[in-house]
Amino acid sequence: MRIGDYEIEIIVQGYPGKSVCHGGLGWSTLTLIRGKGRIAVVDTGPFGYRTMIREGLAKHGLKPADVTDLLLTHCHHDHSVNWMMFQNARIYIGAAEMAWATKLEWGVNSVPELYVAELAKWSKCQLVGDGEAIWPDLKTYLAPGHTPGCLIFVLEGAEHDLIFTGDSAKNRAELVSRDTDMTFDKKVSAASIDMIWSHWRKKPGTIVLPGHDRPMVLKDGKPTYLGKLEAAVKSWTGDDMETTTTFNLVV
Ligand SMILES: [Zn+2]
């Protein structure tokens, strides 16, 4: 994908679902933005992504140390916990998000408390607010509901924009229905999704990339996926390491 002077690559494609018996999967979307001298990553994925992050960047001749900007939509572990892989990057996260996440009681939320505490002290951590321009063509907006300080990022191109919705709208179902799973207030989430739609409709061809789904564009007013989704689980189902069954998670 290309937005203005920026080349966009999805390093790990998020998955719109959760496990039936083991809680959240945490399979979030992780994206690389390159252009105008910047190498930026949007969200970090959970611990299980570390090898994929290194391999995904290496495909483009990059290492985590080359990343200049890390944009975090919110503090949940599956979006933030690998921030220390990017020690040379300026790290942007919502001021309201950090104010909330650093005061949480330990062990009750999917915020990685100690990683967030370290991030709050990190000299390259930059707190941002609603309507701020992180770069001249990258704006951030407060989109609460999933967490109190969730941000969306809007990368503006001359022809169309790219909107990173994080978990303010985790997937297509939430975008279309305005109903949400895992929110502290469904009405607050619905208002945030309405705000996303108002940005989405501004320029034809604008792409929305949710925190746990594929990129989409509007065709005749309806969200239409770009790209293919791949997801599967491999299980050891026999008495040796060679006997496995692969469960395809894409319908
Ligand atoms: Zn989340």
mmCIF file of N, CA, C and O and ligand atoms in Angstrom, residues 74 76 78-79 146-147 167 212, ligand 1:
data_model
loop_
_atom_site.group_PDB
_atom_site.id
_atom_site.type_symbol
_atom_site.label_atom_id
_atom_site.label_comp_id
_atom_site.label_asym_id
_atom_site.label_seq_id
_atom_site.Cartn_x
_atom_site.Cartn_y
_atom_site.Cartn_z
ATOM 1 N N HIS A 74 -2.684 1.712 22.078
ATOM 2 C CA HIS A 74 -3.099 1.635 23.483
ATOM 3 C C HIS A 74 -2.171 0.689 24.229
ATOM 4 O O HIS A 74 -1.244 0.128 23.647
ATOM 5 N N HIS A 76 -2.692 -2.218 25.998
ATOM 6 C CA HIS A 76 -2.863 -3.672 26.167
ATOM 7 C C HIS A 76 -1.627 -4.420 25.672
ATOM 8 O O HIS A 76 -0.977 -4.013 24.717
ATOM 9 N N ASP A 78 -0.971 -6.935 23.915
ATOM 10 C CA ASP A 78 -0.814 -7.393 22.525
ATOM 11 C C ASP A 78 -0.589 -6.238 21.547
ATOM 12 O O ASP A 78 -0.498 -6.462 20.340
ATOM 13 N N HIS A 79 -0.504 -5.031 22.076
ATOM 14 C CA HIS A 79 -0.209 -3.868 21.230
ATOM 15 C C HIS A 79 1.048 -3.127 21.688
ATOM 16 O O HIS A 79 1.587 -2.323 20.943
ATOM 17 N N HIS A 146 -12.679 1.039 24.234
ATOM 18 C CA HIS A 146 -11.957 -0.201 24.522
ATOM 19 C C HIS A 146 -11.048 0.010 25.742
ATOM 20 O O HIS A 146 -10.975 -0.835 26.641
ATOM 21 N N THR A 147 -10.338 1.132 25.737
ATOM 22 C CA THR A 147 -9.651 1.635 26.936
ATOM 23 C C THR A 147 -9.955 3.146 26.994
ATOM 24 O O THR A 147 -10.384 3.731 25.999
ATOM 25 N N ASP A 167 -7.684 -0.863 18.688
ATOM 26 C CA ASP A 167 -8.829 -1.640 19.177
ATOM 27 C C ASP A 167 -10.043 -0.758 19.433
ATOM 28 O O ASP A 167 -11.049 -1.239 19.973
ATOM 29 N N HIS A 212 -7.298 -5.707 14.781
ATOM 30 C CA HIS A 212 -7.346 -7.170 14.655
ATOM 31 C C HIS A 212 -8.081 -7.585 13.387
ATOM 32 O O HIS A 212 -8.949 -8.469 13.423
HETATM 33 ZN ZN ZN B 1 -6.759 -3.969 23.276
#
